[in-house]
GROMACS .gro file of N, CA and C in nm:
model
  375
    1MET      N    1  -9.848  -7.743  -7.729
    1MET     CA    2  -9.917  -7.881  -7.684
    1MET      C    3 -10.061  -7.850  -7.698
    2PRO      N    4 -10.115  -7.947  -7.769
    2PRO     CA    5 -10.253  -7.961  -7.775
    2PRO      C    6 -10.328  -8.019  -7.632
    3LEU      N    7 -10.435  -7.932  -7.642
    3LEU     CA    8 -10.541  -7.974  -7.475
    3LEU      C    9 -10.574  -8.131  -7.503
    4SER      N   10 -10.597  -8.170  -7.396
    4SER     CA   11 -10.693  -8.285  -7.387
    4SER      C   12 -10.835  -8.264  -7.403
    5GLU      N   13 -10.902  -8.416  -7.429
    5GLU     CA   14 -11.032  -8.389  -7.401
    5GLU      C   15 -11.090  -8.364  -7.313
    6HIS      N   16 -11.038  -8.341  -7.227
    6HIS     CA   17 -11.134  -8.319  -7.084
    6HIS      C   18 -11.130  -8.153  -7.048
    7GLU      N   19 -10.963  -8.106  -7.115
    7GLU     CA   20 -10.927  -7.989  -7.071
    7GLU      C   21 -11.013  -7.883  -7.201
    8GLN      N   22 -11.044  -7.960  -7.318
    8GLN     CA   23 -11.120  -7.899  -7.411
    8GLN      C   24 -11.286  -7.871  -7.362
    9ARG      N   25 -11.338  -7.999  -7.343
    9ARG     CA   26 -11.455  -7.971  -7.270
    9ARG      C   27 -11.467  -7.856  -7.149
   10LEU      N   28 -11.357  -7.857  -7.101
   10LEU     CA   29 -11.394  -7.738  -6.974
   10LEU      C   30 -11.350  -7.596  -7.010
   11LEU      N   31 -11.290  -7.609  -7.113
   11LEU     CA   32 -11.264  -7.475  -7.194
   11LEU      C   33 -11.408  -7.426  -7.252
   12GLU      N   34 -11.444  -7.550  -7.297
   12GLU     CA   35 -11.580  -7.483  -7.393
   12GLU      C   36 -11.698  -7.477  -7.301
   13GLN      N   37 -11.722  -7.535  -7.175
   13GLN     CA   38 -11.802  -7.488  -7.073
   13GLN      C   39 -11.786  -7.365  -7.014
   14MET      N   40 -11.674  -7.331  -7.002
   14MET     CA   41 -11.637  -7.176  -6.984
   14MET      C   42 -11.677  -7.077  -7.062
   15GLU      N   43 -11.622  -7.099  -7.177
   15GLU     CA   44 -11.684  -7.016  -7.299
   15GLU      C   45 -11.826  -6.989  -7.287
   16ARG      N   46 -11.900  -7.118  -7.290
   16ARG     CA   47 -12.060  -7.095  -7.281
   16ARG      C   48 -12.099  -7.031  -7.132
   17ALA      N   49 -12.052  -7.064  -7.015
   17ALA     CA   50 -12.075  -6.980  -6.941
   17ALA      C   51 -12.070  -6.841  -6.953
   18LEU      N   52 -11.946  -6.820  -7.023
   18LEU     CA   53 -11.915  -6.647  -7.042
   18LEU      C   54 -12.004  -6.561  -7.129
   19TYR      N   55 -12.095  -6.654  -7.248
   19TYR     CA   56 -12.156  -6.598  -7.332
   19TYR      C   57 -12.273  -6.596  -7.257
   20ALA      N   58 -12.313  -6.698  -7.196
   20ALA     CA   59 -12.457  -6.692  -7.086
   20ALA      C   60 -12.433  -6.558  -7.012
   21GLU      N   61 -12.338  -6.565  -6.965
   21GLU     CA   62 -12.381  -6.460  -6.828
   21GLU      C   63 -12.324  -6.328  -6.880
   22ASP      N   64 -12.253  -6.333  -7.005
   22ASP     CA   65 -12.226  -6.170  -7.046
   22ASP      C   66 -12.190  -6.157  -7.205
   23PRO      N   67 -12.275  -6.182  -7.277
   23PRO     CA   68 -12.282  -6.222  -7.429
   23PRO      C   69 -12.240  -6.090  -7.473
   24LYS      N   70 -12.231  -5.934  -7.431
   24LYS     CA   71 -12.166  -5.810  -7.504
   24LYS      C   72 -12.041  -5.814  -7.465
   25PHE      N   73 -11.974  -5.864  -7.325
   25PHE     CA   74 -11.816  -5.873  -7.308
   25PHE      C   75 -11.759  -5.991  -7.385
   26ALA      N   76 -11.840  -6.101  -7.404
   26ALA     CA   77 -11.786  -6.235  -7.470
   26ALA      C   78 -11.765  -6.183  -7.596
   27SER      N   79 -11.838  -6.144  -7.693
   27SER     CA   80 -11.830  -6.067  -7.852
   27SER      C   81 -11.730  -5.967  -7.822
   28ALA      N   82 -11.715  -5.897  -7.768
   28ALA     CA   83 -11.618  -5.784  -7.714
   28ALA      C   84 -11.465  -5.844  -7.740
   29LEU      N   85 -11.466  -5.989  -7.699
   29LEU     CA   86 -11.325  -6.062  -7.652
   29LEU      C   87 -11.323  -6.148  -7.789
   30GLU      N   88 -11.427  -6.167  -7.834
   30GLU     CA   89 -11.428  -6.265  -7.938
   30GLU      C   90 -11.337  -6.176  -8.055
   31GLY      N   91 -11.339  -6.072  -8.075
   31GLY     CA   92 -11.233  -6.008  -8.204
   31GLY      C   93 -11.143  -6.002  -8.193
   32THR      N   94 -11.066  -5.994  -8.087
   32THR     CA   95 -10.930  -5.984  -8.040
   32THR      C   96 -10.859  -6.113  -8.002
   33GLY      N   97 -10.886  -6.227  -8.079
   33GLY     CA   98 -10.838  -6.390  -8.078
   33GLY      C   99 -10.714  -6.383  -8.185
   34LEU      N  100 -10.705  -6.516  -8.204
   34LEU     CA  101 -10.628  -6.537  -8.310
   34LEU      C  102 -10.634  -6.475  -8.424
   35HIS      N  103 -10.774  -6.485  -8.476
   35HIS     CA  104 -10.791  -6.433  -8.630
   35HIS      C  105 -10.719  -6.275  -8.617
   36THR      N  106 -10.742  -6.203  -8.532
   36THR     CA  107 -10.697  -6.088  -8.562
   36THR      C  108 -10.579  -6.058  -8.522
   37TYR      N  109 -10.536  -6.152  -8.444
   37TYR     CA  110 -10.340  -6.142  -8.442
   37TYR      C  111 -10.300  -6.170  -8.571
   38THR      N  112 -10.338  -6.288  -8.611
   38THR     CA  113 -10.323  -6.366  -8.777
   38THR      C  114 -10.307  -6.263  -8.869
   39ARG      N  115 -10.416  -6.203  -8.901
   39ARG     CA  116 -10.456  -6.102  -8.984
   39ARG      C  117 -10.333  -5.963  -8.972
   40ARG      N  118 -10.323  -5.931  -8.837
   40ARG     CA  119 -10.245  -5.822  -8.820
   40ARG      C  120 -10.084  -5.843  -8.868
   41ARG      N  121 -10.056  -5.948  -8.828
   41ARG     CA  122  -9.921  -5.999  -8.861
   41ARG      C  123  -9.892  -6.029  -9.013
   42VAL      N  124  -9.996  -6.067  -9.070
   42VAL     CA  125  -9.981  -6.089  -9.234
   42VAL      C  126  -9.985  -5.943  -9.290
   43TYR      N  127 -10.051  -5.856  -9.250
   43TYR     CA  128 -10.099  -5.753  -9.294
   43TYR      C  129  -9.924  -5.658  -9.259
   44LEU      N  130  -9.906  -5.668  -9.173
   44LEU     CA  131  -9.735  -5.605  -9.124
   44LEU      C  132  -9.613  -5.680  -9.196
   45ALA      N  133  -9.648  -5.806  -9.261
   45ALA     CA  134  -9.547  -5.877  -9.333
   45ALA      C  135  -9.562  -5.818  -9.458
   46VAL      N  136  -9.680  -5.802  -9.530
   46VAL     CA  137  -9.711  -5.746  -9.637
   46VAL      C  138  -9.631  -5.602  -9.673
   47ALA      N  139  -9.671  -5.537  -9.574
   47ALA     CA  140  -9.628  -5.364  -9.569
   47ALA      C  141  -9.504  -5.396  -9.573
   48GLY      N  142  -9.398  -5.449  -9.489
   48GLY     CA  143  -9.263  -5.450  -9.449
   48GLY      C  144  -9.217  -5.539  -9.599
   49PHE      N  145  -9.292  -5.623  -9.649
   49PHE     CA  146  -9.231  -5.683  -9.815
   49PHE      C  147  -9.235  -5.552  -9.917
   50VAL      N  148  -9.334  -5.489  -9.911
   50VAL     CA  149  -9.346  -5.370  -9.969
   50VAL      C  150  -9.197  -5.272  -9.981
   51ALA      N  151  -9.196  -5.270  -9.837
   51ALA     CA  152  -9.074  -5.142  -9.803
   51ALA      C  153  -8.984  -5.215  -9.804
   52GLY      N  154  -8.940  -5.313  -9.832
   52GLY     CA  155  -8.826  -5.443  -9.915
   52GLY      C  156  -8.831  -5.407 -10.028
   53ILE      N  157  -8.933  -5.425 -10.098
   53ILE     CA  158  -8.913  -5.381 -10.280
   53ILE      C  159  -8.860  -5.237 -10.269
   54ALA      N  160  -8.943  -5.149 -10.238
   54ALA     CA  161  -8.867  -5.000 -10.265
   54ALA      C  162  -8.727  -5.003 -10.212
   55LEU      N  163  -8.652  -5.055 -10.094
   55LEU     CA  164  -8.539  -5.061 -10.072
   55LEU      C  165  -8.423  -5.113 -10.189
   56LEU      N  166  -8.474  -5.223 -10.207
   56LEU     CA  167  -8.454  -5.270 -10.309
   56LEU      C  168  -8.375  -5.235 -10.433
   57MET      N  169  -8.547  -5.140 -10.485
   57MET     CA  170  -8.513  -5.031 -10.598
   57MET      C  171  -8.427  -4.971 -10.571
   58GLY      N  172  -8.479  -4.881 -10.465
   58GLY     CA  173  -8.384  -4.739 -10.421
   58GLY      C  174  -8.269  -4.777 -10.450
   59GLY      N  175  -8.216  -4.893 -10.377
   59GLY     CA  176  -8.055  -4.920 -10.413
   59GLY      C  177  -7.996  -4.950 -10.533
   60LEU      N  178  -8.081  -4.997 -10.608
   60LEU     CA  179  -8.033  -5.030 -10.765
   60LEU      C  180  -8.030  -4.889 -10.844
   61VAL      N  181  -8.156  -4.839 -10.834
   61VAL     CA  182  -8.141  -4.668 -10.869
   61VAL      C  183  -7.996  -4.574 -10.830
   62ALA      N  184  -7.992  -4.585 -10.688
   62ALA     CA  185  -7.878  -4.488 -10.637
   62ALA      C  186  -7.726  -4.608 -10.653
   63GLN      N  187  -7.743  -4.699 -10.704
   63GLN     CA  188  -7.625  -4.786 -10.743
   63GLN      C  189  -7.547  -4.813 -10.591
   64VAL      N  190  -7.589  -4.858 -10.489
   64VAL     CA  191  -7.575  -4.843 -10.375
   64VAL      C  192  -7.616  -4.996 -10.334
   65ILE      N  193  -7.516  -5.086 -10.340
   65ILE     CA  194  -7.531  -5.243 -10.331
   65ILE      C  195  -7.590  -5.314 -10.211
   66TRP      N  196  -7.530  -5.249 -10.099
   66TRP     CA  197  -7.573  -5.275  -9.984
   66TRP      C  198  -7.710  -5.240  -9.903
   67VAL      N  199  -7.768  -5.125  -9.957
   67VAL     CA  200  -7.905  -5.106  -9.968
   67VAL      C  201  -8.002  -5.189 -10.055
   68SER      N  202  -7.966  -5.226 -10.164
   68SER     CA  203  -8.052  -5.337 -10.235
   68SER      C  204  -8.011  -5.480 -10.167
   69VAL      N  205  -7.920  -5.491 -10.081
   69VAL     CA  206  -7.897  -5.636 -10.007
   69VAL      C  207  -8.000  -5.626  -9.893
   70VAL      N  208  -7.988  -5.522  -9.823
   70VAL     CA  209  -8.082  -5.518  -9.688
   70VAL      C  210  -8.249  -5.520  -9.736
   71GLY      N  211  -8.275  -5.441  -9.863
   71GLY     CA  212  -8.436  -5.460  -9.914
   71GLY      C  213  -8.438  -5.591  -9.961
   72PHE      N  214  -8.353  -5.685  -9.985
   72PHE     CA  215  -8.389  -5.807 -10.023
   72PHE      C  216  -8.419  -5.881  -9.905
   73LEU      N  217  -8.314  -5.885  -9.802
   73LEU     CA  218  -8.327  -5.929  -9.669
   73LEU      C  219  -8.460  -5.885  -9.608
   74VAL      N  220  -8.516  -5.807  -9.611
   74VAL     CA  221  -8.619  -5.745  -9.536
   74VAL      C  222  -8.732  -5.801  -9.600
   75MET      N  223  -8.726  -5.817  -9.764
   75MET     CA  224  -8.828  -5.917  -9.834
   75MET      C  225  -8.835  -6.030  -9.801
   76LEU      N  226  -8.710  -6.091  -9.800
   76LEU     CA  227  -8.727  -6.258  -9.743
   76LEU      C  228  -8.789  -6.295  -9.598
   77GLY      N  229  -8.719  -6.196  -9.502
   77GLY     CA  230  -8.770  -6.186  -9.354
   77GLY      C  231  -8.905  -6.151  -9.369
   78CYS      N  232  -8.986  -6.087  -9.446
   78CYS     CA  233  -9.141  -6.053  -9.442
   78CYS      C  234  -9.187  -6.157  -9.509
   79ALA      N  235  -9.158  -6.238  -9.634
   79ALA     CA  236  -9.203  -6.354  -9.674
   79ALA      C  237  -9.224  -6.423  -9.612
   80VAL      N  238  -9.119  -6.480  -9.511
   80VAL     CA  239  -9.119  -6.599  -9.418
   80VAL      C  240  -9.243  -6.589  -9.293
   81LEU      N  241  -9.227  -6.434  -9.258
   81LEU     CA  242  -9.337  -6.408  -9.137
   81LEU      C  243  -9.450  -6.454  -9.196
   82ALA      N  244  -9.496  -6.386  -9.305
   82ALA     CA  245  -9.641  -6.394  -9.361
   82ALA      C  246  -9.690  -6.575  -9.376
   83VAL      N  247  -9.563  -6.618  -9.423
   83VAL     CA  248  -9.637  -6.760  -9.470
   83VAL      C  249  -9.624  -6.822  -9.342
   84THR      N  250  -9.557  -6.838  -9.239
   84THR     CA  251  -9.570  -6.874  -9.117
   84THR      C  252  -9.685  -6.833  -9.036
   85ALA      N  253  -9.695  -6.707  -9.034
   85ALA     CA  254  -9.806  -6.661  -8.979
   85ALA      C  255  -9.939  -6.731  -9.053
   86TRP      N  256  -9.974  -6.759  -9.162
   86TRP     CA  257 -10.076  -6.798  -9.226
   86TRP      C  258 -10.098  -6.928  -9.222
   87ARG      N  259  -9.973  -7.033  -9.187
   87ARG     CA  260  -9.995  -7.158  -9.193
   87ARG      C  261 -10.028  -7.170  -9.016
   88ARG      N  262  -9.956  -7.090  -8.936
   88ARG     CA  263 -10.003  -7.126  -8.791
   88ARG      C  264 -10.122  -7.068  -8.773
   89GLY      N  265 -10.189  -7.023  -8.848
   89GLY     CA  266 -10.342  -6.920  -8.818
   89GLY      C  267 -10.429  -6.985  -8.747
   90PRO      N  268 -10.554  -6.945  -8.743
   90PRO     CA  269 -10.654  -6.945  -8.653
   90PRO      C  270 -10.744  -7.091  -8.704
   91ALA      N  271 -10.686  -7.156  -8.813
   91ALA     CA  272 -10.752  -7.251  -8.882
   91ALA      C  273 -10.764  -7.375  -8.707
   92GLY      N  274 -10.905  -7.400  -8.682
   92GLY     CA  275 -10.933  -7.504  -8.592
   92GLY      C  276 -10.920  -7.470  -8.467
   93HIS      N  277 -10.874  -7.335  -8.434
   93HIS     CA  278 -10.857  -7.315  -8.281
   93HIS      C  279 -10.977  -7.183  -8.258
   94GLY      N  280 -11.089  -7.182  -8.376
   94GLY     CA  281 -11.181  -7.082  -8.293
   94GLY      C  282 -11.245  -7.138  -8.162
   95PRO      N  283 -11.324  -7.052  -8.089
   95PRO     CA  284 -11.392  -7.068  -7.987
   95PRO      C  285 -11.488  -7.198  -7.997
   96ARG      N  286 -11.566  -7.210  -8.108
   96ARG     CA  287 -11.664  -7.309  -8.115
   96ARG      C  288 -11.618  -7.434  -8.194
   97GLN      N  289 -11.462  -7.437  -8.243
   97GLN     CA  290 -11.448  -7.534  -8.309
   97GLN      C  291 -11.341  -7.623  -8.236
   98ALA      N  292 -11.382  -7.772  -8.258
   98ALA     CA  293 -11.310  -7.873  -8.144
   98ALA      C  294 -11.179  -7.881  -8.280
   99ALA      N  295 -11.028  -7.899  -8.189
   99ALA     CA  296 -10.924  -7.922  -8.281
   99ALA      C  297 -10.882  -8.056  -8.347
  100ALA      N  298 -10.911  -8.044  -8.471
  100ALA     CA  299 -10.927  -8.186  -8.508
  100ALA      C  300 -10.777  -8.270  -8.488
  101PRO      N  301 -10.804  -8.416  -8.482
  101PRO     CA  302 -10.678  -8.490  -8.427
  101PRO      C  303 -10.584  -8.493  -8.563
  102ARG      N  304 -10.475  -8.508  -8.516
  102ARG     CA  305 -10.361  -8.490  -8.634
  102ARG      C  306 -10.310  -8.623  -8.676
  103ARG      N  307 -10.329  -8.663  -8.813
  103ARG     CA  308 -10.299  -8.774  -8.867
  103ARG      C  309 -10.154  -8.815  -8.897
  104LYS      N  310 -10.108  -8.931  -8.862
  104LYS     CA  311  -9.947  -8.953  -8.895
  104LYS      C  312  -9.957  -9.045  -9.022
  105THR      N  313  -9.866  -8.906  -9.100
  105THR     CA  314  -9.826  -8.956  -9.249
  105THR      C  315  -9.710  -8.989  -9.317
  106GLY      N  316  -9.598  -8.964  -9.200
  106GLY     CA  317  -9.483  -8.970  -9.230
  106GLY      C  318  -9.431  -9.120  -9.235
  107VAL      N  319  -9.304  -9.124  -9.319
  107VAL     CA  320  -9.251  -9.265  -9.320
  107VAL      C  321  -9.216  -9.346  -9.193
  108VAL      N  322  -9.182  -9.237  -9.095
  108VAL     CA  323  -9.103  -9.304  -8.966
  108VAL      C  324  -9.261  -9.331  -8.904
  109ASP      N  325  -9.387  -9.244  -8.911
  109ASP     CA  326  -9.483  -9.294  -8.852
  109ASP      C  327  -9.574  -9.441  -8.883
  110ARG      N  328  -9.561  -9.446  -8.995
  110ARG     CA  329  -9.600  -9.587  -9.052
  110ARG      C  330  -9.498  -9.700  -9.048
  111MET      N  331  -9.355  -9.666  -9.026
  111MET     CA  332  -9.286  -9.790  -8.961
  111MET      C  333  -9.341  -9.807  -8.817
  112GLU      N  334  -9.387  -9.698  -8.752
  112GLU     CA  335  -9.371  -9.740  -8.594
  112GLU      C  336  -9.490  -9.802  -8.605
  113GLN      N  337  -9.606  -9.753  -8.672
  113GLN     CA  338  -9.723  -9.792  -8.656
  113GLN      C  339  -9.736  -9.965  -8.696
  114ARG      N  340  -9.624 -10.018  -8.827
  114ARG     CA  341  -9.654 -10.145  -8.846
  114ARG      C  342  -9.576 -10.229  -8.729
  115TRP      N  343  -9.450 -10.134  -8.668
  115TRP     CA  344  -9.389 -10.213  -8.567
  115TRP      C  345  -9.491 -10.262  -8.479
  116GLN      N  346  -9.562 -10.143  -8.426
  116GLN     CA  347  -9.665 -10.187  -8.305
  116GLN      C  348  -9.785 -10.305  -8.330
  117ARG      N  349  -9.833 -10.286  -8.464
  117ARG     CA  350  -9.907 -10.432  -8.509
  117ARG      C  351  -9.833 -10.563  -8.501
  118ARG      N  352  -9.689 -10.585  -8.539
  118ARG     CA  353  -9.641 -10.679  -8.508
  118ARG      C  354  -9.618 -10.710  -8.365
  119ARG      N  355  -9.601 -10.605  -8.300
  119ARG     CA  356  -9.563 -10.649  -8.167
  119ARG      C  357  -9.698 -10.715  -8.086
  120ASP      N  358  -9.839 -10.629  -8.120
  120ASP     CA  359  -9.944 -10.669  -8.080
  120ASP      C  360 -10.017 -10.825  -8.134
  121GLU      N  361  -9.978 -10.825  -8.246
  121GLU     CA  362  -9.960 -10.976  -8.312
  121GLU      C  363  -9.903 -11.070  -8.209
  122GLN      N  364  -9.786 -11.079  -8.204
  122GLN     CA  365  -9.729 -11.149  -8.139
  122GLN      C  366  -9.751 -11.205  -7.999
  123SER      N  367  -9.758 -11.065  -7.918
  123SER     CA  368  -9.793 -11.102  -7.820
  123SER      C  369  -9.954 -11.134  -7.782
  124GLY      N  370 -10.027 -11.171  -7.914
  124GLY     CA  371 -10.137 -11.204  -7.905
  124GLY      C  372 -10.149 -11.354  -7.900
  125LEU      N  373 -10.050 -11.442  -7.952
  125LEU     CA  374 -10.038 -11.553  -7.988
  125LEU      C  375 -10.029 -11.640  -7.853
   0.00000   0.00000   0.00000
């Protein structure tokens, strides 16, 4: 759930006050935010993907099918984890960036906008 404009302004004021009061502490906290969490999650997913490849290849070499299947599933899970971490990443959520408003682009949203325009036009007559 995104923050309202008032809440965003309050958060920015609190951040500025923290930077003004104790810049060393504020800069230490800055590195442990979403950027670090997302980067760590992507790195773990890549490591898991490599481990999945090793399981897949080891299962094929040893001719043990279930090990290969487990390796494939590990690869698939890690790929999904990396993609979701990358997409949900910290873009637009930094301490000095305001969140951009989402634009409605779906078919249902356009239909709703047209319906709303028609209702507004009819009520204005």
